Coordinates of C-alpha atoms in Angstrom, one line a residue:
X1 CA 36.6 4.9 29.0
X2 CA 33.8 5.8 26.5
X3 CA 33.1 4.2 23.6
X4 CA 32.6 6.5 20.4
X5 CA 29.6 5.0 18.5
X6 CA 30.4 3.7 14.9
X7 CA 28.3 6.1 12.4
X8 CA 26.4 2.8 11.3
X9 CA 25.2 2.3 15.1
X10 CA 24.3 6.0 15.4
X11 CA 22.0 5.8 13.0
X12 CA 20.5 2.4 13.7
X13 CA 19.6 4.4 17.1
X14 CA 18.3 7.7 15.4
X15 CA 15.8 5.0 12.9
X16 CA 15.1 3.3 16.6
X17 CA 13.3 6.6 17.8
X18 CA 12.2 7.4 14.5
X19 CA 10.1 4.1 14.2
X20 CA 7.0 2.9 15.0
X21 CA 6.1 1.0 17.2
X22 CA 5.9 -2.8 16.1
X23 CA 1.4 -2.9 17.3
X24 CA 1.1 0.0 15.0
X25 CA 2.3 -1.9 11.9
X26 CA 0.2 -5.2 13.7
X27 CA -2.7 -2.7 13.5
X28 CA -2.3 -1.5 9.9
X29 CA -2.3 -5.1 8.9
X30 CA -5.3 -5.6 10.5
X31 CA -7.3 -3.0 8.9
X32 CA -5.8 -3.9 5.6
X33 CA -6.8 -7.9 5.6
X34 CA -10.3 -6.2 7.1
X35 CA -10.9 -4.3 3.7
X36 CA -10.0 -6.9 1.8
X37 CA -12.1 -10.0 3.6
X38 CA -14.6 -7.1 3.3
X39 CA -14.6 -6.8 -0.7
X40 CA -14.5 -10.8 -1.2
X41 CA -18.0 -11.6 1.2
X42 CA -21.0 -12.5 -0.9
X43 CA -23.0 -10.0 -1.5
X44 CA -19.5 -7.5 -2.4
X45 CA -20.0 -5.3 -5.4
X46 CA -16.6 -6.3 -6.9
X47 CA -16.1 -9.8 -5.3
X48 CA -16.6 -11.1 -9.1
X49 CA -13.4 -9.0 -9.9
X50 CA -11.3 -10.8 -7.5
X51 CA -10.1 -7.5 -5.9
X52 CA -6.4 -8.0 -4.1
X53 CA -5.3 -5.4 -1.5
X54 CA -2.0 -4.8 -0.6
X55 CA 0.1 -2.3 0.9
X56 CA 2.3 0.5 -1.0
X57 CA 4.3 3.6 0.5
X58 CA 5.9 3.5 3.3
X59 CA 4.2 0.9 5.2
X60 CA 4.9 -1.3 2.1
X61 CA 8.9 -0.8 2.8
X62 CA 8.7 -0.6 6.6
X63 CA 10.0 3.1 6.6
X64 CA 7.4 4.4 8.9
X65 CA 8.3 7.6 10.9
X66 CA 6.6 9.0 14.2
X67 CA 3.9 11.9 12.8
X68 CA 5.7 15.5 13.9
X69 CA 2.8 17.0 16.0
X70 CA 0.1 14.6 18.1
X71 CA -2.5 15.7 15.7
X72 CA -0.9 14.3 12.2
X73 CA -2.0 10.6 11.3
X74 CA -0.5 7.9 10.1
X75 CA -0.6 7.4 6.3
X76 CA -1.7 3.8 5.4
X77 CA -1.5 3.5 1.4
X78 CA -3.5 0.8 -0.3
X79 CA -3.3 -0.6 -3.9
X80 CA -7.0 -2.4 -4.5
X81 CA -6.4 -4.2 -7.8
X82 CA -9.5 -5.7 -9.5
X83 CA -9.4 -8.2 -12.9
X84 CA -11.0 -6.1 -15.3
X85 CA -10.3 -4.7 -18.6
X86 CA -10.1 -1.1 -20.3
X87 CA -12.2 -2.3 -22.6
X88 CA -15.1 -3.0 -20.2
X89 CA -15.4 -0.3 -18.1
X90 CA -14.3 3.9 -17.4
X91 CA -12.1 4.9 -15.2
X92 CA -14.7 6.3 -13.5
X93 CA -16.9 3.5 -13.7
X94 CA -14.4 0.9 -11.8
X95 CA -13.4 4.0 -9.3
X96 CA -16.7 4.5 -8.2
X97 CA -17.9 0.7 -7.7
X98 CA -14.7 0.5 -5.1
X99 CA -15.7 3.4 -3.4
X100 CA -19.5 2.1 -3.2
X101 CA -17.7 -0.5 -1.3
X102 CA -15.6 1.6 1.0
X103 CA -18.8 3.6 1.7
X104 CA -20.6 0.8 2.8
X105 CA -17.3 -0.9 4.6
X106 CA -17.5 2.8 6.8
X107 CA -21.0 2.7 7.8
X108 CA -20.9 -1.3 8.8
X109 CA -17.8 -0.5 11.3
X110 CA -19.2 3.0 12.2
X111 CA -16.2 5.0 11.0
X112 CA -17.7 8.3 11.6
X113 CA -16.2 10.5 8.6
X114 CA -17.4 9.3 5.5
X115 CA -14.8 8.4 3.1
X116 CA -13.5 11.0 0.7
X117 CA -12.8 11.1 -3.1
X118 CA -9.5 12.1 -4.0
X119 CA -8.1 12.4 -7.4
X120 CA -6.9 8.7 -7.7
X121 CA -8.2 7.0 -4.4
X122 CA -10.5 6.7 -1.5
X123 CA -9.7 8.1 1.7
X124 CA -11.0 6.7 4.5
X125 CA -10.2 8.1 7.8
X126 CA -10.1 6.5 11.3
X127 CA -10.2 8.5 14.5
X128 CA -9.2 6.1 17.3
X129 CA -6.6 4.7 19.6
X130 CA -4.2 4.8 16.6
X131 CA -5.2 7.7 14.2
X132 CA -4.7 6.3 10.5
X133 CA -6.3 7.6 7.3
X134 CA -6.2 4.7 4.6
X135 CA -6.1 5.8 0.7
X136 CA -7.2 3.0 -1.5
X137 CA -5.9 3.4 -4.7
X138 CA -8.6 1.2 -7.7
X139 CA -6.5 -0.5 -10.6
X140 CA -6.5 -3.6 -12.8
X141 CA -3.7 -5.1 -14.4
X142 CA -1.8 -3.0 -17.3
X143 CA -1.7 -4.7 -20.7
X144 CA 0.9 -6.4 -22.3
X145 CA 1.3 -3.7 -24.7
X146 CA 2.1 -1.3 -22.1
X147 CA 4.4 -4.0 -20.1
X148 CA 6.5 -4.2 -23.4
X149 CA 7.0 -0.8 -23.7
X150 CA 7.8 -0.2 -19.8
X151 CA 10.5 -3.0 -20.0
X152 CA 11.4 -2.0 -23.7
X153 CA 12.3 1.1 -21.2
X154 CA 14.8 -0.5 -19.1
X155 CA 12.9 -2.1 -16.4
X156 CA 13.6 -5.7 -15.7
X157 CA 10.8 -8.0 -16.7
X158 CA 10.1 -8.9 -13.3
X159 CA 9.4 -6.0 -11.9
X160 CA 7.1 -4.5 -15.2
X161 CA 4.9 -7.7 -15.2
X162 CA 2.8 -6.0 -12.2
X163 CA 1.9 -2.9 -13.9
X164 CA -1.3 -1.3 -13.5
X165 CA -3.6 1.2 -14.8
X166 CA -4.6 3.2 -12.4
X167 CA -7.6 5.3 -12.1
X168 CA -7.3 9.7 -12.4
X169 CA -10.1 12.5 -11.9
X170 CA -8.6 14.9 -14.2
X171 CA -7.6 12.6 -16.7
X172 CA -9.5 14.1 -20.3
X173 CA -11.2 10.7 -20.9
X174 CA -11.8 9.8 -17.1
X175 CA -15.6 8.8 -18.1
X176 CA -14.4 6.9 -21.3
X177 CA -13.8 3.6 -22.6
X178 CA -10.1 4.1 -23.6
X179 CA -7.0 2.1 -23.1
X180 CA -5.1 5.9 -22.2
X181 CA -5.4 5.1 -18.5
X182 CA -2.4 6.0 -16.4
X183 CA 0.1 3.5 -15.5
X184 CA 1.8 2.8 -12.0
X185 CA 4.0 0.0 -10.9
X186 CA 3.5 0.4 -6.7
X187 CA 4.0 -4.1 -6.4
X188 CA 7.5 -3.3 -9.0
X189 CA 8.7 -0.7 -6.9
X190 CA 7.8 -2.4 -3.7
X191 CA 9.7 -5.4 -4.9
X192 CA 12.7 -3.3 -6.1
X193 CA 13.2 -1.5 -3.3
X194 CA 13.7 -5.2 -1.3
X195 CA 16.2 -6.2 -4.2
X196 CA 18.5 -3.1 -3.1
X197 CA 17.9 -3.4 0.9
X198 CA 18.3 -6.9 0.9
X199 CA 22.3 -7.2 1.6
X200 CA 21.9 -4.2 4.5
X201 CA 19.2 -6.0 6.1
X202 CA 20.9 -9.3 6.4
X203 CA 23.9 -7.9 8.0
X204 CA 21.6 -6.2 10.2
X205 CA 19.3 -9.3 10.8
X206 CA 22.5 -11.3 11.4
X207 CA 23.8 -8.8 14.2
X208 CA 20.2 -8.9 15.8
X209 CA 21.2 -12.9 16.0
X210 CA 24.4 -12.3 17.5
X211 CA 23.2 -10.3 20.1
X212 CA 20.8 -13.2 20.7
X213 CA 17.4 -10.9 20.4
X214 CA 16.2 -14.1 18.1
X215 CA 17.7 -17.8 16.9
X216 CA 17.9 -17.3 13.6
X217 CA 18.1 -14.8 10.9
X218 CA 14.8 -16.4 9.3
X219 CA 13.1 -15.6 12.8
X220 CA 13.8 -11.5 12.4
X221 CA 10.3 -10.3 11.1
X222 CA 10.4 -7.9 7.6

């Protein structure tokens, strides 16, 4: 007799081959913690900022998906968030003391393309074993001006309080000292989008128990 599969199962299988596998994310961490032990070591252009790095996109949420063709990469997004003020320094200014960084991180591990300046980031691009290209997004924290208005907008209090102010090329005062920087909340959304999994993922962690792949639910890994 065959069993019909439930549409919940089907589609548990379908994310199964869709995913990465669990070295690549392994990986990815690895390269993230290297940037960042990278911008804290002595003689680091921006250690007296106290930058933070942390993940965003879609290795942020764990929603991966296998490249198309062989020759696409792996996006790794990046948030590299520095204690500074608008008042201190451009946009351009704090963009292009990360990226002084970035270019010297390249060189020292001999990644052979230099990095690239996009419009808000850095792009660095690895060509190994596991083809990534990491885009390092500079920011500092957004002022409490702008996280009254953001939650003045509907957003709960928690998830405003990590606004940032991003840096943008084409902004018209990108080479000013302004307080009109662009805002983005990447840690807000991150943590959001947790909020809303959160009930899916314990039934799903608790059927992984069950079928006695780990002990507990607290052993199933993010």
């Amino acid at each position: 007799m065959t069993t019909t599969a439930t549409p919940t199962r089907l589609l548990e299988e379908i994310a199964g081959h869709l995913d990465i596998p669990a070295s690549y994310y392994e990986k990815a961490t690895e390269r993230y913690r290297s940037l960042g032990e990278w911008l804290h070591r002595e003689d680091s252009k921006v250690k007296a900022f106290e930058p933070e790095v942390y993940l965003q996109g879609s290795f942020r949420y764990g929603t991966v998906i296998r490249p198309l063709l062989a020759t696409e990469e792996y996006d790794l997004d990046l948030v590299c968030e520095l204690r500074g003020s608008k008042s201190a320094a451009t946009q351009k200014h704090l963009k292009h003391l990360l990226g002084d960084e970035v270019k010297a991180y390249a060189e020292r591990y001999n990644i052979k393309a230099p990095p690239e300046e996009r419009n808000r980031c850095w792009c660095l691009d690895y060509a190994d074993d596991v083809s990534f290209h990491m885009d390092i997004l500079p920011c500092i924290p957004e002022d409490q001006r702008v996280v009254q208005a953001i939650t003045l907008g509907g957003v709960p209090k928690h998830l405003a309080q990590s606004a940032v102010a991003i840096t943008y090329r084409r902004h018209p005062r990108y080479a000013e000292i302004t307080s009109d920087w662009p805002t983005s909340n990447p840690r807000g959304l991150g943590h959001w989008f947790e909020e809303q999994a959160r009930p899916l993922s314990r039934a799903r962690a608790q059927r992984l128990v069950e079928q006695k792949l780990y002990a507990s639910i607290d052993a199933v890994p993010p």
